[in-house]
Amino acid sequence: MKKLLLYSSICCLVTAAGLTVNAETPSLVKQQAKTQIASATAQPQVELLEAGNEPRQELRFRPQANAKQTSTMTLQMDTDVSMAGQTMPKVDLPPITVAIDTVVTKVEPNGNIHFKSSYSNVDVMNSSSLPPQVLEAMRSQMKKMVGTSGSFIIDNRGQIQTAKFASSQKSDANLKQFSEQMSTSFDQMSSPLPQEAIGIGAKWRVTTKPSLLRMSVKQTITYELVNLKDNIATLNLWFEQHANPQKLTLPGIPNGATVTLKSLESKGDGRLMMQLDRPFPLRANLIANSKNEMSIQQAGKAGEAIRNGKFYMRLNLMSK
């Protein structure tokens, strides 16, 4: 269920974070009431490439109501940015840890699964390369994401039916948009298991076209079943993202400025271990790289500035 959804959403955020991580931080927005965010999306395309070895079976998620897990996700990110041919000062970003509590609230007779997730803790790990005041400022900003929660309904193949995210709007605009992107990415990036029976060595491809920061992207994730024992499936995966030239709306861009994406390419791979009767992966890891080129046209100024960015991310997740 959320296991493949999680990976699809992380791949989605590789692009979003790669575009926004170096944006200028705007002023704090006023706190308002929590808003329910939901969006309708096109169905992902699932193509079975290889059925795998015998014996084969239909993989389905079958958790019990009230099944709970606490997962700890660690993100390590790195960026390289140049503007108008000049390399920007590099910031050594410390790892970020996110604690996620998940509970299955209901399982319908037709197999549909209702579950809720929330960020119970978000922290920035210590770093000797950053001044203490900078580290504390980062930690303070990230802590504002604590309490963000989501409610989801998916079928027993992992195909999302509905997704709603409750996002507190007291955080600054960058984090607010990042949290909202988490919501829309979960809604847009479900990655179902194949309909067909499969065995060890099976491969399938899931193609989606999410909208990230109002940017149209084509994403392809290829999965391979490498082990299935005691109701635990282990998958290898490879993903690619591509975006055609288009206008962008990004946080931190001055009023009147026009931003145009010229190119975007992302690639990554990872491994996922999932227990089919539990709400979250037992183990997960992912390495991803993304590069993009944008042009920025300032209002009232002739010419444009070209921004080139490279983004690297390593993710590890453990659940108990």
PDB file of C-alpha atoms in Angstrom:
ATOM      1  CA  MET A   1       0.000   0.000   0.000  1.00  0.00           C
ATOM      2  CA  LYS A   2       1.833   3.082   1.210  1.00  0.00           C
ATOM      3  CA  LYS A   3       5.118   1.291   0.682  1.00  0.00           C
ATOM      4  CA  LEU A   4       5.173   1.837  -3.066  1.00  0.00           C
ATOM      5  CA  LEU A   5       3.304   5.102  -2.619  1.00  0.00           C
ATOM      6  CA  LEU A   6       6.081   6.286  -0.318  1.00  0.00           C
ATOM      7  CA  TYR A   7       8.756   5.574  -2.885  1.00  0.00           C
ATOM      8  CA  SER A   8       6.839   7.249  -5.681  1.00  0.00           C
ATOM      9  CA  SER A   9       6.330  10.329  -3.529  1.00  0.00           C
ATOM     10  CA  ILE A  10       9.994  10.486  -2.577  1.00  0.00           C
ATOM     11  CA  CYS A  11      10.933  10.353  -6.250  1.00  0.00           C
ATOM     12  CA  CYS A  12       8.488  13.184  -6.805  1.00  0.00           C
ATOM     13  CA  LEU A  13      10.127  15.241  -4.063  1.00  0.00           C
ATOM     14  CA  VAL A  14      13.564  14.774  -5.608  1.00  0.00           C
ATOM     15  CA  THR A  15      12.386  17.139  -8.310  1.00  0.00           C
ATOM     16  CA  ALA A  16      10.559  19.543  -6.002  1.00  0.00           C
ATOM     17  CA  ALA A  17      13.449  19.822  -3.551  1.00  0.00           C
ATOM     18  CA  GLY A  18      15.990  20.140  -6.339  1.00  0.00           C
ATOM     19  CA  LEU A  19      14.192  23.162  -7.705  1.00  0.00           C
ATOM     20  CA  THR A  20      13.409  24.898  -4.416  1.00  0.00           C
ATOM     21  CA  VAL A  21      16.239  24.116  -2.014  1.00  0.00           C
ATOM     22  CA  ASN A  22      18.209  27.206  -3.013  1.00  0.00           C
ATOM     23  CA  ALA A  23      15.285  29.588  -3.366  1.00  0.00           C
ATOM     24  CA  GLU A  24      15.293  32.723  -1.250  1.00  0.00           C
ATOM     25  CA  THR A  25      13.338  32.261   1.987  1.00  0.00           C
ATOM     26  CA  PRO A  26      10.370  34.658   2.061  1.00  0.00           C
ATOM     27  CA  SER A  27       8.835  36.260   5.141  1.00  0.00           C
ATOM     28  CA  LEU A  28       6.709  34.270   7.541  1.00  0.00           C
ATOM     29  CA  VAL A  29       3.074  34.008   6.579  1.00  0.00           C
ATOM     30  CA  LYS A  30       0.331  34.601   9.124  1.00  0.00           C
ATOM     31  CA  GLN A  31      -1.088  31.595  10.893  1.00  0.00           C
ATOM     32  CA  GLN A  32      -4.472  30.539   9.583  1.00  0.00           C
ATOM     33  CA  ALA A  33      -6.838  27.648  10.163  1.00  0.00           C
ATOM     34  CA  LYS A  34      -5.740  24.261   8.949  1.00  0.00           C
ATOM     35  CA  THR A  35      -6.767  23.518   5.397  1.00  0.00           C
ATOM     36  CA  GLN A  36      -7.748  20.181   3.899  1.00  0.00           C
ATOM     37  CA  ILE A  37      -5.876  19.740   0.616  1.00  0.00           C
ATOM     38  CA  ALA A  38      -7.029  17.199  -1.954  1.00  0.00           C
ATOM     39  CA  SER A  39      -6.680  16.765  -5.713  1.00  0.00           C
ATOM     40  CA  ALA A  40      -8.000  14.478  -8.414  1.00  0.00           C
ATOM     41  CA  THR A  41      -5.392  12.723 -10.548  1.00  0.00           C
ATOM     42  CA  ALA A  42      -4.943  10.561 -13.593  1.00  0.00           C
ATOM     43  CA  GLN A  43      -4.509   6.864 -12.980  1.00  0.00           C
ATOM     44  CA  PRO A  44      -0.952   5.508 -13.213  1.00  0.00           C
ATOM     45  CA  GLN A  45      -0.159   3.088 -16.006  1.00  0.00           C
ATOM     46  CA  VAL A  46       1.105  -0.299 -14.785  1.00  0.00           C
ATOM     47  CA  GLU A  47       2.830  -2.533 -17.332  1.00  0.00           C
ATOM     48  CA  LEU A  48       4.011  -6.035 -16.454  1.00  0.00           C
ATOM     49  CA  LEU A  49       7.356  -6.583 -18.192  1.00  0.00           C
ATOM     50  CA  GLU A  50       8.205 -10.069 -16.887  1.00  0.00           C
ATOM     51  CA  ALA A  51       5.991 -12.395 -14.835  1.00  0.00           C
ATOM     52  CA  GLY A  52       8.946 -13.993 -13.048  1.00  0.00           C
ATOM     53  CA  ASN A  53       9.584 -17.579 -12.030  1.00  0.00           C
ATOM     54  CA  GLU A  54       7.099 -20.157 -10.795  1.00  0.00           C
ATOM     55  CA  PRO A  55       5.454 -20.351  -8.338  1.00  0.00           C
ATOM     56  CA  ARG A  56       3.546 -17.122  -8.931  1.00  0.00           C
ATOM     57  CA  GLN A  57       0.951 -15.330  -6.855  1.00  0.00           C
ATOM     58  CA  GLU A  58      -1.025 -12.111  -6.827  1.00  0.00           C
ATOM     59  CA  LEU A  59       0.696  -9.696  -4.437  1.00  0.00           C
ATOM     60  CA  ARG A  60      -1.865  -7.860  -2.336  1.00  0.00           C
ATOM     61  CA  PHE A  61      -1.704  -5.731   0.805  1.00  0.00           C
ATOM     62  CA  ARG A  62      -3.773  -7.199   3.653  1.00  0.00           C
ATOM     63  CA  PRO A  63      -3.116  -5.318   6.895  1.00  0.00           C
ATOM     64  CA  GLN A  64      -5.387  -5.610   9.917  1.00  0.00           C
ATOM     65  CA  ALA A  65      -7.322  -2.672  11.332  1.00  0.00           C
ATOM     66  CA  ASN A  66      -5.380  -0.871  14.093  1.00  0.00           C
ATOM     67  CA  ALA A  67      -2.019  -2.068  12.749  1.00  0.00           C
ATOM     68  CA  LYS A  68       0.539   0.560  13.780  1.00  0.00           C
ATOM     69  CA  GLN A  69       4.123   1.415  12.942  1.00  0.00           C
ATOM     70  CA  THR A  70       6.633   4.123  13.743  1.00  0.00           C
ATOM     71  CA  SER A  71       9.125   4.795  10.969  1.00  0.00           C
ATOM     72  CA  THR A  72      12.276   6.888  10.998  1.00  0.00           C
ATOM     73  CA  MET A  73      13.375   8.393   7.701  1.00  0.00           C
ATOM     74  CA  THR A  74      16.786  10.040   7.270  1.00  0.00           C
ATOM     75  CA  LEU A  75      17.411  12.358   4.332  1.00  0.00           C
ATOM     76  CA  GLN A  76      20.868  13.495   3.256  1.00  0.00           C
ATOM     77  CA  MET A  77      20.847  16.151   0.537  1.00  0.00           C
ATOM     78  CA  ASP A  78      23.526  18.015  -1.392  1.00  0.00           C
ATOM     79  CA  THR A  79      23.304  20.690  -4.082  1.00  0.00           C
ATOM     80  CA  ASP A  80      25.488  22.480  -6.617  1.00  0.00           C
ATOM     81  CA  VAL A  81      24.126  25.664  -8.175  1.00  0.00           C
ATOM     82  CA  SER A  82      25.531  28.151 -10.659  1.00  0.00           C
ATOM     83  CA  MET A  83      23.904  31.424 -11.702  1.00  0.00           C
ATOM     84  CA  ALA A  84      24.916  33.205 -14.901  1.00  0.00           C
ATOM     85  CA  GLY A  85      28.047  31.073 -15.055  1.00  0.00           C
ATOM     86  CA  GLN A  86      29.092  31.844 -11.472  1.00  0.00           C
ATOM     87  CA  THR A  87      29.182  28.992  -8.962  1.00  0.00           C
ATOM     88  CA  MET A  88      27.127  29.804  -5.880  1.00  0.00           C
ATOM     89  CA  PRO A  89      28.609  29.213  -2.403  1.00  0.00           C
ATOM     90  CA  LYS A  90      28.011  25.611  -1.431  1.00  0.00           C
ATOM     91  CA  VAL A  91      26.149  24.872   1.793  1.00  0.00           C
ATOM     92  CA  ASP A  92      26.927  21.566   3.494  1.00  0.00           C
ATOM     93  CA  LEU A  93      23.403  20.487   4.427  1.00  0.00           C
ATOM     94  CA  PRO A  94      23.118  18.294   7.539  1.00  0.00           C
ATOM     95  CA  PRO A  95      20.942  15.153   7.498  1.00  0.00           C
ATOM     96  CA  ILE A  96      17.258  15.543   8.332  1.00  0.00           C
ATOM     97  CA  THR A  97      15.361  12.908  10.306  1.00  0.00           C
ATOM     98  CA  VAL A  98      11.592  12.496  10.151  1.00  0.00           C
ATOM     99  CA  ALA A  99       9.553  10.266  12.480  1.00  0.00           C
ATOM    100  CA  ILE A 100       6.310   9.047  10.910  1.00  0.00           C
ATOM    101  CA  ASP A 101       3.487   7.396  12.850  1.00  0.00           C
ATOM    102  CA  THR A 102       1.084   5.306  10.766  1.00  0.00           C
ATOM    103  CA  VAL A 103      -2.114   3.493  11.762  1.00  0.00           C
ATOM    104  CA  VAL A 104      -4.604   1.468   9.712  1.00  0.00           C
ATOM    105  CA  THR A 105      -8.034   2.737  10.741  1.00  0.00           C
ATOM    106  CA  LYS A 106     -10.266   0.483   8.638  1.00  0.00           C
ATOM    107  CA  VAL A 107     -10.175  -2.349   6.104  1.00  0.00           C
ATOM    108  CA  GLU A 108     -13.267  -2.682   3.918  1.00  0.00           C
ATOM    109  CA  PRO A 109     -14.665  -6.032   2.697  1.00  0.00           C
ATOM    110  CA  ASN A 110     -13.565  -5.124  -0.854  1.00  0.00           C
ATOM    111  CA  GLY A 111      -9.965  -4.747   0.346  1.00  0.00           C
ATOM    112  CA  ASN A 112      -9.827  -0.946   0.457  1.00  0.00           C
ATOM    113  CA  ILE A 113      -7.500   0.216   3.224  1.00  0.00           C
ATOM    114  CA  HIS A 114      -7.966   3.382   5.297  1.00  0.00           C
ATOM    115  CA  PHE A 115      -4.921   4.713   7.130  1.00  0.00           C
ATOM    116  CA  LYS A 116      -3.530   7.854   8.709  1.00  0.00           C
ATOM    117  CA  SER A 117       0.032   9.115   8.965  1.00  0.00           C
ATOM    118  CA  SER A 118       1.556  12.026  10.826  1.00  0.00           C
ATOM    119  CA  TYR A 119       4.977  13.583  11.389  1.00  0.00           C
ATOM    120  CA  SER A 120       5.611  13.069  15.096  1.00  0.00           C
ATOM    121  CA  ASN A 121       9.103  14.567  14.962  1.00  0.00           C
ATOM    122  CA  VAL A 122      11.318  16.383  12.465  1.00  0.00           C
ATOM    123  CA  ASP A 123      14.904  17.227  13.349  1.00  0.00           C
ATOM    124  CA  VAL A 124      18.135  18.457  11.794  1.00  0.00           C
ATOM    125  CA  MET A 125      21.186  16.495  12.878  1.00  0.00           C
ATOM    126  CA  ASN A 126      24.292  18.190  14.251  1.00  0.00           C
ATOM    127  CA  SER A 127      26.871  19.440  11.776  1.00  0.00           C
ATOM    128  CA  SER A 128      30.374  20.742  12.443  1.00  0.00           C
ATOM    129  CA  SER A 129      30.369  22.617   9.121  1.00  0.00           C
ATOM    130  CA  LEU A 130      27.545  25.001  10.074  1.00  0.00           C
ATOM    131  CA  PRO A 131      27.560  27.767  12.699  1.00  0.00           C
ATOM    132  CA  PRO A 132      25.365  26.841  15.698  1.00  0.00           C
ATOM    133  CA  GLN A 133      22.951  29.714  15.007  1.00  0.00           C
ATOM    134  CA  VAL A 134      22.406  28.547  11.424  1.00  0.00           C
ATOM    135  CA  LEU A 135      21.844  24.978  12.565  1.00  0.00           C
ATOM    136  CA  GLU A 136      19.307  26.105  15.157  1.00  0.00           C
ATOM    137  CA  ALA A 137      17.509  28.266  12.592  1.00  0.00           C
ATOM    138  CA  MET A 138      17.204  25.272  10.266  1.00  0.00           C
ATOM    139  CA  ARG A 139      16.013  23.082  13.120  1.00  0.00           C
ATOM    140  CA  SER A 140      13.414  25.649  14.156  1.00  0.00           C
ATOM    141  CA  GLN A 141      12.040  25.869  10.626  1.00  0.00           C
ATOM    142  CA  MET A 142      11.836  22.104  10.125  1.00  0.00           C
ATOM    143  CA  LYS A 143      10.151  21.601  13.505  1.00  0.00           C
ATOM    144  CA  LYS A 144       7.179  23.518  12.135  1.00  0.00           C
ATOM    145  CA  MET A 145       6.325  20.468  10.039  1.00  0.00           C
ATOM    146  CA  VAL A 146       5.612  18.396  13.169  1.00  0.00           C
ATOM    147  CA  GLY A 147       1.917  17.577  13.346  1.00  0.00           C
ATOM    148  CA  THR A 148       1.351  17.539   9.600  1.00  0.00           C
ATOM    149  CA  SER A 149      -0.915  14.570   8.951  1.00  0.00           C
ATOM    150  CA  GLY A 150      -2.669  12.775   6.130  1.00  0.00           C
ATOM    151  CA  SER A 151      -5.643  10.463   5.640  1.00  0.00           C
ATOM    152  CA  PHE A 152      -5.643   7.994   2.762  1.00  0.00           C
ATOM    153  CA  ILE A 153      -7.760   5.278   1.182  1.00  0.00           C
ATOM    154  CA  ILE A 154      -6.114   2.808  -1.181  1.00  0.00           C
ATOM    155  CA  ASP A 155      -7.058  -0.533  -2.671  1.00  0.00           C
ATOM    156  CA  ASN A 156      -5.201  -3.748  -1.925  1.00  0.00           C
ATOM    157  CA  ARG A 157      -2.856  -3.206  -4.886  1.00  0.00           C
ATOM    158  CA  GLY A 158      -1.761   0.178  -3.559  1.00  0.00           C
ATOM    159  CA  GLN A 159      -3.830   2.274  -5.968  1.00  0.00           C
ATOM    160  CA  ILE A 160      -4.849   5.434  -4.162  1.00  0.00           C
ATOM    161  CA  GLN A 161      -8.557   6.233  -3.985  1.00  0.00           C
ATOM    162  CA  THR A 162      -8.507   9.430  -1.929  1.00  0.00           C
ATOM    163  CA  ALA A 163      -5.813  11.473  -0.173  1.00  0.00           C
ATOM    164  CA  LYS A 164      -6.228  14.413   2.188  1.00  0.00           C
ATOM    165  CA  PHE A 165      -3.473  16.282   4.011  1.00  0.00           C
ATOM    166  CA  ALA A 166      -4.023  18.547   7.014  1.00  0.00           C
ATOM    167  CA  SER A 167      -1.310  21.201   6.733  1.00  0.00           C
ATOM    168  CA  SER A 168      -0.663  23.839   9.385  1.00  0.00           C
ATOM    169  CA  GLN A 169      -0.008  27.168   7.679  1.00  0.00           C
ATOM    170  CA  LYS A 170       1.965  28.785  10.479  1.00  0.00           C
ATOM    171  CA  SER A 171       5.290  27.860   8.859  1.00  0.00           C
ATOM    172  CA  ASP A 172       7.091  29.982   6.301  1.00  0.00           C
ATOM    173  CA  ALA A 173       6.061  29.870   2.656  1.00  0.00           C
ATOM    174  CA  ASN A 174       8.804  27.467   1.566  1.00  0.00           C
ATOM    175  CA  LEU A 175       7.881  24.838   4.165  1.00  0.00           C
ATOM    176  CA  LYS A 176       4.177  25.437   3.595  1.00  0.00           C
ATOM    177  CA  GLN A 177       4.561  24.746  -0.105  1.00  0.00           C
ATOM    178  CA  PHE A 178       6.815  21.770   0.617  1.00  0.00           C
ATOM    179  CA  SER A 179       4.155  20.263   2.899  1.00  0.00           C
ATOM    180  CA  GLU A 180       1.461  20.888   0.319  1.00  0.00           C
ATOM    181  CA  GLN A 181       3.665  19.245  -2.291  1.00  0.00           C
ATOM    182  CA  MET A 182       3.859  16.219  -0.004  1.00  0.00           C
ATOM    183  CA  SER A 183       0.069  16.108  -0.106  1.00  0.00           C
ATOM    184  CA  THR A 184      -0.306  16.373  -3.852  1.00  0.00           C
ATOM    185  CA  SER A 185       2.576  13.988  -4.438  1.00  0.00           C
ATOM    186  CA  PHE A 186       0.927  11.283  -2.356  1.00  0.00           C
ATOM    187  CA  ASP A 187      -2.266  11.844  -4.311  1.00  0.00           C
ATOM    188  CA  GLN A 188      -0.575  11.826  -7.686  1.00  0.00           C
ATOM    189  CA  MET A 189       2.151   9.278  -7.234  1.00  0.00           C
ATOM    190  CA  SER A 190       0.532   6.003  -6.255  1.00  0.00           C
ATOM    191  CA  SER A 191       2.432   3.083  -7.729  1.00  0.00           C
ATOM    192  CA  PRO A 192       0.231  -0.035  -7.723  1.00  0.00           C
ATOM    193  CA  LEU A 193       1.306  -3.641  -7.708  1.00  0.00           C
ATOM    194  CA  PRO A 194       0.588  -5.588 -10.905  1.00  0.00           C
ATOM    195  CA  GLN A 195      -2.855  -7.085 -11.366  1.00  0.00           C
ATOM    196  CA  GLU A 196      -1.305 -10.344 -12.569  1.00  0.00           C
ATOM    197  CA  ALA A 197       0.248 -13.161 -10.544  1.00  0.00           C
ATOM    198  CA  ILE A 198       4.038 -12.760 -10.327  1.00  0.00           C
ATOM    199  CA  GLY A 199       7.071 -14.644  -9.026  1.00  0.00           C
ATOM    200  CA  ILE A 200      10.700 -13.999  -8.163  1.00  0.00           C
ATOM    201  CA  GLY A 201      12.344 -12.050 -10.983  1.00  0.00           C
ATOM    202  CA  ALA A 202       9.125 -10.302 -12.011  1.00  0.00           C
ATOM    203  CA  LYS A 203       9.476  -6.774 -13.362  1.00  0.00           C
ATOM    204  CA  TRP A 204       6.854  -4.107 -13.897  1.00  0.00           C
ATOM    205  CA  ARG A 205       6.865  -0.456 -14.864  1.00  0.00           C
ATOM    206  CA  VAL A 206       4.671   2.306 -13.449  1.00  0.00           C
ATOM    207  CA  THR A 207       4.317   5.519 -15.449  1.00  0.00           C
ATOM    208  CA  THR A 208       2.781   8.670 -13.991  1.00  0.00           C
ATOM    209  CA  LYS A 209       2.572  12.328 -14.996  1.00  0.00           C
ATOM    210  CA  PRO A 210       2.441  14.318 -11.765  1.00  0.00           C
ATOM    211  CA  SER A 211       2.314  18.070 -11.419  1.00  0.00           C
ATOM    212  CA  LEU A 212       5.183  19.229  -9.187  1.00  0.00           C
ATOM    213  CA  LEU A 213       5.144  22.887  -8.191  1.00  0.00           C
ATOM    214  CA  ARG A 214       2.732  23.307 -11.148  1.00  0.00           C
ATOM    215  CA  MET A 215       5.334  21.716 -13.409  1.00  0.00           C
ATOM    216  CA  SER A 216       4.386  18.811 -15.668  1.00  0.00           C
ATOM    217  CA  VAL A 217       6.720  15.836 -15.255  1.00  0.00           C
ATOM    218  CA  LYS A 218       6.790  12.332 -16.686  1.00  0.00           C
ATOM    219  CA  GLN A 219       7.991   9.752 -14.174  1.00  0.00           C
ATOM    220  CA  THR A 220       8.759   6.083 -14.750  1.00  0.00           C
ATOM    221  CA  ILE A 221       9.581   3.609 -11.968  1.00  0.00           C
ATOM    222  CA  THR A 222      10.620   0.040 -12.752  1.00  0.00           C
ATOM    223  CA  TYR A 223      10.309  -2.544  -9.979  1.00  0.00           C
ATOM    224  CA  GLU A 224      11.848  -6.016  -9.693  1.00  0.00           C
ATOM    225  CA  LEU A 225      10.725  -8.626  -7.162  1.00  0.00           C
ATOM    226  CA  VAL A 226      13.944 -10.189  -5.855  1.00  0.00           C
ATOM    227  CA  ASN A 227      12.652 -12.071  -2.795  1.00  0.00           C
ATOM    228  CA  LEU A 228       9.334 -13.163  -1.278  1.00  0.00           C
ATOM    229  CA  LYS A 229       9.347 -15.066   2.000  1.00  0.00           C
ATOM    230  CA  ASP A 230       7.177 -15.100   5.132  1.00  0.00           C
ATOM    231  CA  ASN A 231       4.901 -12.416   3.651  1.00  0.00           C
ATOM    232  CA  ILE A 232       7.859 -10.059   3.161  1.00  0.00           C
ATOM    233  CA  ALA A 233       8.599  -8.850  -0.367  1.00  0.00           C
ATOM    234  CA  THR A 234      11.928  -7.300  -1.351  1.00  0.00           C
ATOM    235  CA  LEU A 235      12.001  -5.069  -4.415  1.00  0.00           C
ATOM    236  CA  ASN A 236      14.725  -3.346  -6.393  1.00  0.00           C
ATOM    237  CA  LEU A 237      13.657  -0.199  -8.206  1.00  0.00           C
ATOM    238  CA  TRP A 238      14.921   2.305 -10.746  1.00  0.00           C
ATOM    239  CA  PHE A 239      13.265   5.608 -11.562  1.00  0.00           C
ATOM    240  CA  GLU A 240      13.568   8.352 -14.150  1.00  0.00           C
ATOM    241  CA  GLN A 241      11.968  11.776 -14.461  1.00  0.00           C
ATOM    242  CA  HIS A 242      11.837  14.122 -17.419  1.00  0.00           C
ATOM    243  CA  ALA A 243      10.258  17.541 -17.906  1.00  0.00           C
ATOM    244  CA  ASN A 244       9.906  19.523 -21.117  1.00  0.00           C
ATOM    245  CA  PRO A 245      10.535  23.308 -21.272  1.00  0.00           C
ATOM    246  CA  GLN A 246       7.759  25.232 -19.484  1.00  0.00           C
ATOM    247  CA  LYS A 247       6.998  28.224 -17.270  1.00  0.00           C
ATOM    248  CA  LEU A 248       7.458  27.697 -13.508  1.00  0.00           C
ATOM    249  CA  THR A 249       6.034  29.125 -10.300  1.00  0.00           C
ATOM    250  CA  LEU A 250       8.599  28.745  -7.495  1.00  0.00           C
ATOM    251  CA  PRO A 251       8.779  30.020  -3.900  1.00  0.00           C
ATOM    252  CA  GLY A 252      11.219  32.826  -3.196  1.00  0.00           C
ATOM    253  CA  ILE A 253      11.150  34.314  -6.703  1.00  0.00           C
ATOM    254  CA  PRO A 254      10.797  38.152  -6.752  1.00  0.00           C
ATOM    255  CA  ASN A 255       7.487  39.608  -7.907  1.00  0.00           C
ATOM    256  CA  GLY A 256       7.363  40.179 -11.636  1.00  0.00           C
ATOM    257  CA  ALA A 257      10.162  37.739 -12.414  1.00  0.00           C
ATOM    258  CA  THR A 258       9.572  35.035 -15.024  1.00  0.00           C
ATOM    259  CA  VAL A 259      11.108  31.598 -14.551  1.00  0.00           C
ATOM    260  CA  THR A 260      11.299  29.127 -17.424  1.00  0.00           C
ATOM    261  CA  LEU A 261      12.438  25.548 -17.077  1.00  0.00           C
ATOM    262  CA  LYS A 262      14.711  24.626 -19.960  1.00  0.00           C
ATOM    263  CA  SER A 263      15.459  21.027 -18.968  1.00  0.00           C
ATOM    264  CA  LEU A 264      15.107  18.582 -16.093  1.00  0.00           C
ATOM    265  CA  GLU A 265      16.382  15.018 -15.778  1.00  0.00           C
ATOM    266  CA  SER A 266      16.375  12.830 -12.662  1.00  0.00           C
ATOM    267  CA  LYS A 267      17.525   9.273 -12.062  1.00  0.00           C
ATOM    268  CA  GLY A 268      17.787   7.021  -9.053  1.00  0.00           C
ATOM    269  CA  ASP A 269      17.672   3.509  -7.694  1.00  0.00           C
ATOM    270  CA  GLY A 270      16.955   1.774  -4.427  1.00  0.00           C
ATOM    271  CA  ARG A 271      15.702  -1.237  -2.531  1.00  0.00           C
ATOM    272  CA  LEU A 272      12.475  -1.699  -0.598  1.00  0.00           C
ATOM    273  CA  MET A 273      11.561  -4.405   1.928  1.00  0.00           C
ATOM    274  CA  MET A 274       7.865  -4.530   2.743  1.00  0.00           C
ATOM    275  CA  GLN A 275       5.714  -6.736   4.935  1.00  0.00           C
ATOM    276  CA  LEU A 276       2.397  -7.141   3.151  1.00  0.00           C
ATOM    277  CA  ASP A 277       0.342  -6.999   6.363  1.00  0.00           C
ATOM    278  CA  ARG A 278       2.006  -3.869   7.755  1.00  0.00           C
ATOM    279  CA  PRO A 279       1.269  -0.231   6.902  1.00  0.00           C
ATOM    280  CA  PHE A 280       4.820   0.956   6.157  1.00  0.00           C
ATOM    281  CA  PRO A 281       8.079  -0.472   4.710  1.00  0.00           C
ATOM    282  CA  LEU A 282      10.314  -2.416   7.064  1.00  0.00           C
ATOM    283  CA  ARG A 283      13.434  -1.107   5.331  1.00  0.00           C
ATOM    284  CA  ALA A 284      14.014   1.252   2.443  1.00  0.00           C
ATOM    285  CA  ASN A 285      16.905   3.054   0.814  1.00  0.00           C
ATOM    286  CA  LEU A 286      17.165   5.306  -2.207  1.00  0.00           C
ATOM    287  CA  ILE A 287      19.876   7.253  -4.000  1.00  0.00           C
ATOM    288  CA  ALA A 288      18.786   9.917  -6.474  1.00  0.00           C
ATOM    289  CA  ASN A 289      20.390  12.554  -8.679  1.00  0.00           C
ATOM    290  CA  SER A 290      18.688  15.395 -10.506  1.00  0.00           C
ATOM    291  CA  LYS A 291      19.884  18.215 -12.736  1.00  0.00           C
ATOM    292  CA  ASN A 292      17.963  21.135 -14.154  1.00  0.00           C
ATOM    293  CA  GLU A 293      18.469  24.334 -16.095  1.00  0.00           C
ATOM    294  CA  MET A 294      16.256  27.405 -15.727  1.00  0.00           C
ATOM    295  CA  SER A 295      16.197  30.915 -17.103  1.00  0.00           C
ATOM    296  CA  ILE A 296      15.158  33.836 -14.900  1.00  0.00           C
ATOM    297  CA  GLN A 297      13.928  37.088 -16.418  1.00  0.00           C
ATOM    298  CA  GLN A 298      13.774  39.969 -13.941  1.00  0.00           C
ATOM    299  CA  ALA A 299      10.977  42.499 -14.376  1.00  0.00           C
ATOM    300  CA  GLY A 300      12.185  45.655 -16.117  1.00  0.00           C
ATOM    301  CA  LYS A 301      15.618  44.222 -16.919  1.00  0.00           C
ATOM    302  CA  ALA A 302      17.024  43.200 -20.269  1.00  0.00           C
ATOM    303  CA  GLY A 303      18.397  39.708 -20.782  1.00  0.00           C
ATOM    304  CA  GLU A 304      17.990  36.625 -18.675  1.00  0.00           C
ATOM    305  CA  ALA A 305      20.057  34.779 -16.083  1.00  0.00           C
ATOM    306  CA  ILE A 306      20.657  31.062 -16.537  1.00  0.00           C
ATOM    307  CA  ARG A 307      20.563  28.925 -13.398  1.00  0.00           C
ATOM    308  CA  ASN A 308      21.982  25.395 -13.456  1.00  0.00           C
ATOM    309  CA  GLY A 309      21.331  23.099 -10.529  1.00  0.00           C
ATOM    310  CA  LYS A 310      22.376  19.616  -9.476  1.00  0.00           C
ATOM    311  CA  PHE A 311      20.689  17.835  -6.599  1.00  0.00           C
ATOM    312  CA  TYR A 312      21.719  14.656  -4.794  1.00  0.00           C
ATOM    313  CA  MET A 313      19.691  12.781  -2.202  1.00  0.00           C
ATOM    314  CA  ARG A 314      20.221   9.668  -0.114  1.00  0.00           C
ATOM    315  CA  LEU A 315      17.325   8.263   1.900  1.00  0.00           C
ATOM    316  CA  ASN A 316      17.196   5.525   4.510  1.00  0.00           C
ATOM    317  CA  LEU A 317      14.096   4.322   6.334  1.00  0.00           C
ATOM    318  CA  MET A 318      13.574   1.847   9.169  1.00  0.00           C
ATOM    319  CA  SER A 319      10.295   0.844  10.816  1.00  0.00           C
ATOM    320  CA  LYS A 320       9.337  -0.911  14.008  1.00  0.00           C
TER     321      LYS A 320
END
